[in-house]
Amino acid sequence: MTLLSEYTDAQLFAGVKCGDHAAFTELYERYWNVLFIHAFKIIKSEEKAMDVVQDIFTGLWEEASISTIHVSLKAFLYTSVRNKSLDAIRRQEVASRYLDSFVRHMAIGYPDTEETVSFNELVSLIDAGVADLPKQMQRIFRMSCTEGQSHSQIADELNITVHTVKKTITRARHFLKTWFIQFLLLFSLLHLLS
């Protein structure tokens, strides 16, 4: 019997396309560390590098059945990590510029009514973004971020694995980050046009 570790990337990816969890796990274990190092060199943040690599693997699993890769899987993964890392840096720069602008306005001493309304709308929209998460994802996210429970406490309370908790929180954060960045871009654009 041939061990999965002896399979080529192409053979493993063919298995992933058919929903083979073992093939996916082998690819994950084969590439996670080197992709994390690659992302970390670009982003300079362990947490963001982990998010990038997790997003790449989540996308690989969820979209494998419809994906066609025209280069080697290794090249595809490295390119994906590089692009997603650069996107994360760009989004962070936009968010930082917005935050700097907001802090400057607040430093004047008193925000005008429009800024207060905009800030309150932002808080409401973030709450709405969390409320739009699927119920179980929302519950796990709130238990972690609002209530401050550890992954193991959440896993024990909900009778699920710690891995499931981590994966769910990562997916929730990815959804909310994407949603929030889109809002910030729109808000910044409207602010510039006014």
PDB file of C-alpha atoms in Angstrom:
ATOM      1  CA  MET A   1       0.000   0.000   0.000  1.00  0.00           C
ATOM      2  CA  THR A   2       1.368   3.415  -1.001  1.00  0.00           C
ATOM      3  CA  LEU A   3       1.578   6.046   1.742  1.00  0.00           C
ATOM      4  CA  LEU A   4       0.047   9.454   1.023  1.00  0.00           C
ATOM      5  CA  SER A   5       3.425  11.033   1.767  1.00  0.00           C
ATOM      6  CA  GLU A   6       4.716   9.307  -1.374  1.00  0.00           C
ATOM      7  CA  TYR A   7       2.014  10.831  -3.595  1.00  0.00           C
ATOM      8  CA  THR A   8       2.846  13.790  -5.821  1.00  0.00           C
ATOM      9  CA  ASP A   9       1.131  17.114  -5.249  1.00  0.00           C
ATOM     10  CA  ALA A  10      -0.907  16.563  -8.412  1.00  0.00           C
ATOM     11  CA  GLN A  11      -2.138  13.188  -7.157  1.00  0.00           C
ATOM     12  CA  LEU A  12      -3.059  14.658  -3.791  1.00  0.00           C
ATOM     13  CA  PHE A  13      -4.853  17.610  -5.372  1.00  0.00           C
ATOM     14  CA  ALA A  14      -6.821  15.195  -7.558  1.00  0.00           C
ATOM     15  CA  GLY A  15      -7.894  13.516  -4.321  1.00  0.00           C
ATOM     16  CA  VAL A  16      -8.850  16.853  -2.771  1.00  0.00           C
ATOM     17  CA  LYS A  17     -10.983  17.629  -5.841  1.00  0.00           C
ATOM     18  CA  CYS A  18     -12.894  14.422  -5.047  1.00  0.00           C
ATOM     19  CA  GLY A  19     -13.348  15.396  -1.386  1.00  0.00           C
ATOM     20  CA  ASP A  20     -10.565  13.220   0.059  1.00  0.00           C
ATOM     21  CA  HIS A  21      -9.870  14.607   3.564  1.00  0.00           C
ATOM     22  CA  ALA A  22      -6.710  12.520   3.971  1.00  0.00           C
ATOM     23  CA  ALA A  23      -5.230  13.960   0.754  1.00  0.00           C
ATOM     24  CA  PHE A  24      -6.061  17.476   1.936  1.00  0.00           C
ATOM     25  CA  THR A  25      -4.464  16.813   5.334  1.00  0.00           C
ATOM     26  CA  GLU A  26      -1.308  15.564   3.622  1.00  0.00           C
ATOM     27  CA  LEU A  27      -1.072  18.741   1.511  1.00  0.00           C
ATOM     28  CA  TYR A  28      -1.793  20.862   4.570  1.00  0.00           C
ATOM     29  CA  GLU A  29       0.977  19.214   6.560  1.00  0.00           C
ATOM     30  CA  ARG A  30       3.340  19.287   3.584  1.00  0.00           C
ATOM     31  CA  TYR A  31       3.009  23.016   2.944  1.00  0.00           C
ATOM     32  CA  TRP A  32       1.637  24.801   6.019  1.00  0.00           C
ATOM     33  CA  ASN A  33       4.990  25.649   7.632  1.00  0.00           C
ATOM     34  CA  VAL A  34       6.756  26.844   4.483  1.00  0.00           C
ATOM     35  CA  LEU A  35       3.746  28.911   3.424  1.00  0.00           C
ATOM     36  CA  PHE A  36       3.517  30.446   6.892  1.00  0.00           C
ATOM     37  CA  ILE A  37       7.201  31.457   6.713  1.00  0.00           C
ATOM     38  CA  HIS A  38       6.618  32.894   3.227  1.00  0.00           C
ATOM     39  CA  ALA A  39       3.623  34.940   4.436  1.00  0.00           C
ATOM     40  CA  PHE A  40       5.418  36.064   7.601  1.00  0.00           C
ATOM     41  CA  LYS A  41       8.373  37.414   5.585  1.00  0.00           C
ATOM     42  CA  ILE A  42       5.922  39.617   3.671  1.00  0.00           C
ATOM     43  CA  ILE A  43       3.473  40.634   6.414  1.00  0.00           C
ATOM     44  CA  LYS A  44       5.779  40.623   9.474  1.00  0.00           C
ATOM     45  CA  SER A  45       2.908  39.482  11.708  1.00  0.00           C
ATOM     46  CA  GLU A  46       2.476  35.915  12.936  1.00  0.00           C
ATOM     47  CA  GLU A  47      -1.280  36.266  13.392  1.00  0.00           C
ATOM     48  CA  LYS A  48      -1.858  37.772   9.955  1.00  0.00           C
ATOM     49  CA  ALA A  49       0.472  35.233   8.338  1.00  0.00           C
ATOM     50  CA  MET A  50      -1.505  32.410   9.975  1.00  0.00           C
ATOM     51  CA  ASP A  51      -4.763  33.977   8.745  1.00  0.00           C
ATOM     52  CA  VAL A  52      -3.405  34.192   5.192  1.00  0.00           C
ATOM     53  CA  VAL A  53      -2.278  30.559   5.116  1.00  0.00           C
ATOM     54  CA  GLN A  54      -5.513  29.371   6.743  1.00  0.00           C
ATOM     55  CA  ASP A  55      -7.528  31.312   4.150  1.00  0.00           C
ATOM     56  CA  ILE A  56      -5.498  29.753   1.328  1.00  0.00           C
ATOM     57  CA  PHE A  57      -6.113  26.238   2.603  1.00  0.00           C
ATOM     58  CA  THR A  58      -9.784  26.938   3.330  1.00  0.00           C
ATOM     59  CA  GLY A  59     -10.198  28.195  -0.231  1.00  0.00           C
ATOM     60  CA  LEU A  60      -8.276  25.228  -1.599  1.00  0.00           C
ATOM     61  CA  TRP A  61     -10.624  22.811   0.154  1.00  0.00           C
ATOM     62  CA  GLU A  62     -13.870  24.669  -0.551  1.00  0.00           C
ATOM     63  CA  GLU A  63     -13.128  25.436  -4.206  1.00  0.00           C
ATOM     64  CA  ALA A  64     -11.074  22.392  -5.214  1.00  0.00           C
ATOM     65  CA  SER A  65     -13.898  20.725  -7.100  1.00  0.00           C
ATOM     66  CA  ILE A  66     -14.208  23.731  -9.440  1.00  0.00           C
ATOM     67  CA  SER A  67     -10.548  24.792  -9.497  1.00  0.00           C
ATOM     68  CA  THR A  68      -8.159  24.237 -12.341  1.00  0.00           C
ATOM     69  CA  ILE A  69      -4.500  24.879 -11.616  1.00  0.00           C
ATOM     70  CA  HIS A  70      -2.331  25.498 -14.674  1.00  0.00           C
ATOM     71  CA  VAL A  71       0.993  25.516 -12.804  1.00  0.00           C
ATOM     72  CA  SER A  72       2.426  23.230 -10.164  1.00  0.00           C
ATOM     73  CA  LEU A  73       0.438  23.162  -6.920  1.00  0.00           C
ATOM     74  CA  LYS A  74       3.510  24.436  -5.067  1.00  0.00           C
ATOM     75  CA  ALA A  75       3.795  27.451  -7.389  1.00  0.00           C
ATOM     76  CA  PHE A  76       0.043  28.062  -7.084  1.00  0.00           C
ATOM     77  CA  LEU A  77       0.187  28.011  -3.271  1.00  0.00           C
ATOM     78  CA  TYR A  78       3.225  30.304  -3.083  1.00  0.00           C
ATOM     79  CA  THR A  79       1.684  32.779  -5.527  1.00  0.00           C
ATOM     80  CA  SER A  80      -1.619  32.703  -3.649  1.00  0.00           C
ATOM     81  CA  VAL A  81       0.113  33.380  -0.337  1.00  0.00           C
ATOM     82  CA  ARG A  82       2.127  36.235  -1.837  1.00  0.00           C
ATOM     83  CA  ASN A  83      -0.942  37.856  -3.404  1.00  0.00           C
ATOM     84  CA  LYS A  84      -3.117  37.450  -0.317  1.00  0.00           C
ATOM     85  CA  SER A  85      -0.304  38.806   1.894  1.00  0.00           C
ATOM     86  CA  LEU A  86       0.085  41.877  -0.307  1.00  0.00           C
ATOM     87  CA  ASP A  87      -3.699  42.370  -0.285  1.00  0.00           C
ATOM     88  CA  ALA A  88      -3.660  42.194   3.523  1.00  0.00           C
ATOM     89  CA  ILE A  89      -0.935  44.864   3.643  1.00  0.00           C
ATOM     90  CA  ARG A  90      -2.893  47.126   1.277  1.00  0.00           C
ATOM     91  CA  ARG A  91      -6.087  46.695   3.324  1.00  0.00           C
ATOM     92  CA  GLN A  92      -4.160  47.460   6.516  1.00  0.00           C
ATOM     93  CA  GLU A  93      -2.733  50.623   4.953  1.00  0.00           C
ATOM     94  CA  VAL A  94      -6.227  51.800   3.947  1.00  0.00           C
ATOM     95  CA  ALA A  95      -7.590  51.032   7.408  1.00  0.00           C
ATOM     96  CA  SER A  96      -4.609  52.816   9.040  1.00  0.00           C
ATOM     97  CA  ARG A  97      -5.118  55.915   6.905  1.00  0.00           C
ATOM     98  CA  TYR A  98      -8.801  55.970   7.834  1.00  0.00           C
ATOM     99  CA  LEU A  99      -8.010  55.463  11.522  1.00  0.00           C
ATOM    100  CA  ASP A 100      -5.339  58.212  11.449  1.00  0.00           C
ATOM    101  CA  SER A 101      -7.834  60.565   9.858  1.00  0.00           C
ATOM    102  CA  PHE A 102     -10.458  59.666  12.436  1.00  0.00           C
ATOM    103  CA  VAL A 103      -7.992  60.200  15.319  1.00  0.00           C
ATOM    104  CA  ARG A 104      -6.990  63.604  13.905  1.00  0.00           C
ATOM    105  CA  HIS A 105     -10.638  64.669  13.760  1.00  0.00           C
ATOM    106  CA  MET A 106     -11.239  63.449  17.302  1.00  0.00           C
ATOM    107  CA  ALA A 107      -8.115  65.272  18.556  1.00  0.00           C
ATOM    108  CA  ILE A 108      -9.696  68.597  17.628  1.00  0.00           C
ATOM    109  CA  GLY A 109     -11.655  68.157  20.826  1.00  0.00           C
ATOM    110  CA  TYR A 110     -15.198  67.612  19.732  1.00  0.00           C
ATOM    111  CA  PRO A 111     -16.501  65.646  16.803  1.00  0.00           C
ATOM    112  CA  ASP A 112     -19.243  67.289  14.825  1.00  0.00           C
ATOM    113  CA  THR A 113     -22.649  65.688  14.610  1.00  0.00           C
ATOM    114  CA  GLU A 114     -21.906  64.105  11.228  1.00  0.00           C
ATOM    115  CA  GLU A 115     -18.772  62.366  12.558  1.00  0.00           C
ATOM    116  CA  THR A 116     -20.626  61.145  15.648  1.00  0.00           C
ATOM    117  CA  VAL A 117     -23.423  59.766  13.498  1.00  0.00           C
ATOM    118  CA  SER A 118     -20.896  58.124  11.153  1.00  0.00           C
ATOM    119  CA  PHE A 119     -19.060  56.490  14.067  1.00  0.00           C
ATOM    120  CA  ASN A 120     -22.312  55.212  15.568  1.00  0.00           C
ATOM    121  CA  GLU A 121     -23.340  53.876  12.169  1.00  0.00           C
ATOM    122  CA  LEU A 122     -19.983  52.101  11.909  1.00  0.00           C
ATOM    123  CA  VAL A 123     -20.523  50.399  15.277  1.00  0.00           C
ATOM    124  CA  SER A 124     -24.040  49.397  14.232  1.00  0.00           C
ATOM    125  CA  LEU A 125     -22.783  48.032  10.928  1.00  0.00           C
ATOM    126  CA  ILE A 126     -20.117  45.941  12.662  1.00  0.00           C
ATOM    127  CA  ASP A 127     -22.817  44.502  14.936  1.00  0.00           C
ATOM    128  CA  ALA A 128     -24.907  43.825  11.839  1.00  0.00           C
ATOM    129  CA  GLY A 129     -21.952  42.069  10.206  1.00  0.00           C
ATOM    130  CA  VAL A 130     -21.625  39.767  13.211  1.00  0.00           C
ATOM    131  CA  ALA A 131     -25.401  39.191  13.196  1.00  0.00           C
ATOM    132  CA  ASP A 132     -25.168  38.100   9.545  1.00  0.00           C
ATOM    133  CA  LEU A 133     -22.838  35.226  10.399  1.00  0.00           C
ATOM    134  CA  PRO A 134     -24.411  31.761  10.472  1.00  0.00           C
ATOM    135  CA  LYS A 135     -25.846  31.104  13.956  1.00  0.00           C
ATOM    136  CA  GLN A 136     -23.227  28.595  15.134  1.00  0.00           C
ATOM    137  CA  MET A 137     -20.371  30.713  13.727  1.00  0.00           C
ATOM    138  CA  GLN A 138     -21.855  33.815  15.359  1.00  0.00           C
ATOM    139  CA  ARG A 139     -22.182  32.013  18.697  1.00  0.00           C
ATOM    140  CA  ILE A 140     -18.589  30.753  18.629  1.00  0.00           C
ATOM    141  CA  PHE A 141     -17.288  34.166  17.523  1.00  0.00           C
ATOM    142  CA  ARG A 142     -19.148  35.985  20.324  1.00  0.00           C
ATOM    143  CA  MET A 143     -18.012  33.431  22.919  1.00  0.00           C
ATOM    144  CA  SER A 144     -14.411  34.037  21.863  1.00  0.00           C
ATOM    145  CA  CYS A 145     -14.326  37.770  21.116  1.00  0.00           C
ATOM    146  CA  THR A 146     -17.049  39.200  23.335  1.00  0.00           C
ATOM    147  CA  GLU A 147     -16.984  36.824  26.290  1.00  0.00           C
ATOM    148  CA  GLY A 148     -13.246  36.096  26.110  1.00  0.00           C
ATOM    149  CA  GLN A 149     -13.581  32.321  26.408  1.00  0.00           C
ATOM    150  CA  SER A 150     -10.644  30.184  25.330  1.00  0.00           C
ATOM    151  CA  HIS A 151     -10.869  27.781  22.401  1.00  0.00           C
ATOM    152  CA  SER A 152     -10.883  24.804  24.766  1.00  0.00           C
ATOM    153  CA  GLN A 153     -13.677  26.303  26.904  1.00  0.00           C
ATOM    154  CA  ILE A 154     -15.813  26.866  23.803  1.00  0.00           C
ATOM    155  CA  ALA A 155     -15.073  23.358  22.523  1.00  0.00           C
ATOM    156  CA  ASP A 156     -16.067  21.831  25.875  1.00  0.00           C
ATOM    157  CA  GLU A 157     -19.257  23.872  26.156  1.00  0.00           C
ATOM    158  CA  LEU A 158     -20.411  23.155  22.597  1.00  0.00           C
ATOM    159  CA  ASN A 159     -19.097  19.579  22.505  1.00  0.00           C
ATOM    160  CA  ILE A 160     -16.936  20.172  19.418  1.00  0.00           C
ATOM    161  CA  THR A 161     -13.198  19.942  18.768  1.00  0.00           C
ATOM    162  CA  VAL A 162     -10.753  22.775  19.418  1.00  0.00           C
ATOM    163  CA  HIS A 163      -9.794  22.529  15.726  1.00  0.00           C
ATOM    164  CA  THR A 164     -13.427  23.221  14.755  1.00  0.00           C
ATOM    165  CA  VAL A 165     -13.491  26.244  17.074  1.00  0.00           C
ATOM    166  CA  LYS A 166     -10.277  27.646  15.572  1.00  0.00           C
ATOM    167  CA  LYS A 167     -11.454  27.026  12.022  1.00  0.00           C
ATOM    168  CA  THR A 168     -14.840  28.642  12.714  1.00  0.00           C
ATOM    169  CA  ILE A 169     -13.287  31.733  14.302  1.00  0.00           C
ATOM    170  CA  THR A 170     -10.837  32.061  11.409  1.00  0.00           C
ATOM    171  CA  ARG A 171     -13.689  31.880   8.893  1.00  0.00           C
ATOM    172  CA  ALA A 172     -15.759  34.403  10.877  1.00  0.00           C
ATOM    173  CA  ARG A 173     -12.814  36.801  11.088  1.00  0.00           C
ATOM    174  CA  HIS A 174     -12.151  36.428   7.369  1.00  0.00           C
ATOM    175  CA  PHE A 175     -15.793  37.223   6.561  1.00  0.00           C
ATOM    176  CA  LEU A 176     -15.865  40.213   8.909  1.00  0.00           C
ATOM    177  CA  LYS A 177     -12.501  41.566   7.732  1.00  0.00           C
ATOM    178  CA  THR A 178     -13.607  41.411   4.115  1.00  0.00           C
ATOM    179  CA  TRP A 179     -16.927  43.017   4.965  1.00  0.00           C
ATOM    180  CA  PHE A 180     -15.328  45.703   7.155  1.00  0.00           C
ATOM    181  CA  ILE A 181     -12.656  46.642   4.600  1.00  0.00           C
ATOM    182  CA  GLN A 182     -15.329  47.033   1.925  1.00  0.00           C
ATOM    183  CA  PHE A 183     -17.248  49.314   4.258  1.00  0.00           C
ATOM    184  CA  LEU A 184     -14.125  51.356   5.083  1.00  0.00           C
ATOM    185  CA  LEU A 185     -13.334  51.806   1.407  1.00  0.00           C
ATOM    186  CA  LEU A 186     -16.885  52.970   0.688  1.00  0.00           C
ATOM    187  CA  PHE A 187     -16.937  55.201   3.759  1.00  0.00           C
ATOM    188  CA  SER A 188     -13.565  56.753   2.849  1.00  0.00           C
ATOM    189  CA  LEU A 189     -14.711  57.351  -0.719  1.00  0.00           C
ATOM    190  CA  LEU A 190     -17.929  59.022   0.430  1.00  0.00           C
ATOM    191  CA  HIS A 191     -15.953  61.106   2.944  1.00  0.00           C
ATOM    192  CA  LEU A 192     -13.573  62.290   0.192  1.00  0.00           C
ATOM    193  CA  LEU A 193     -16.455  63.174  -2.104  1.00  0.00           C
ATOM    194  CA  SER A 194     -18.302  65.205   0.525  1.00  0.00           C
TER     195      SER A 194
END
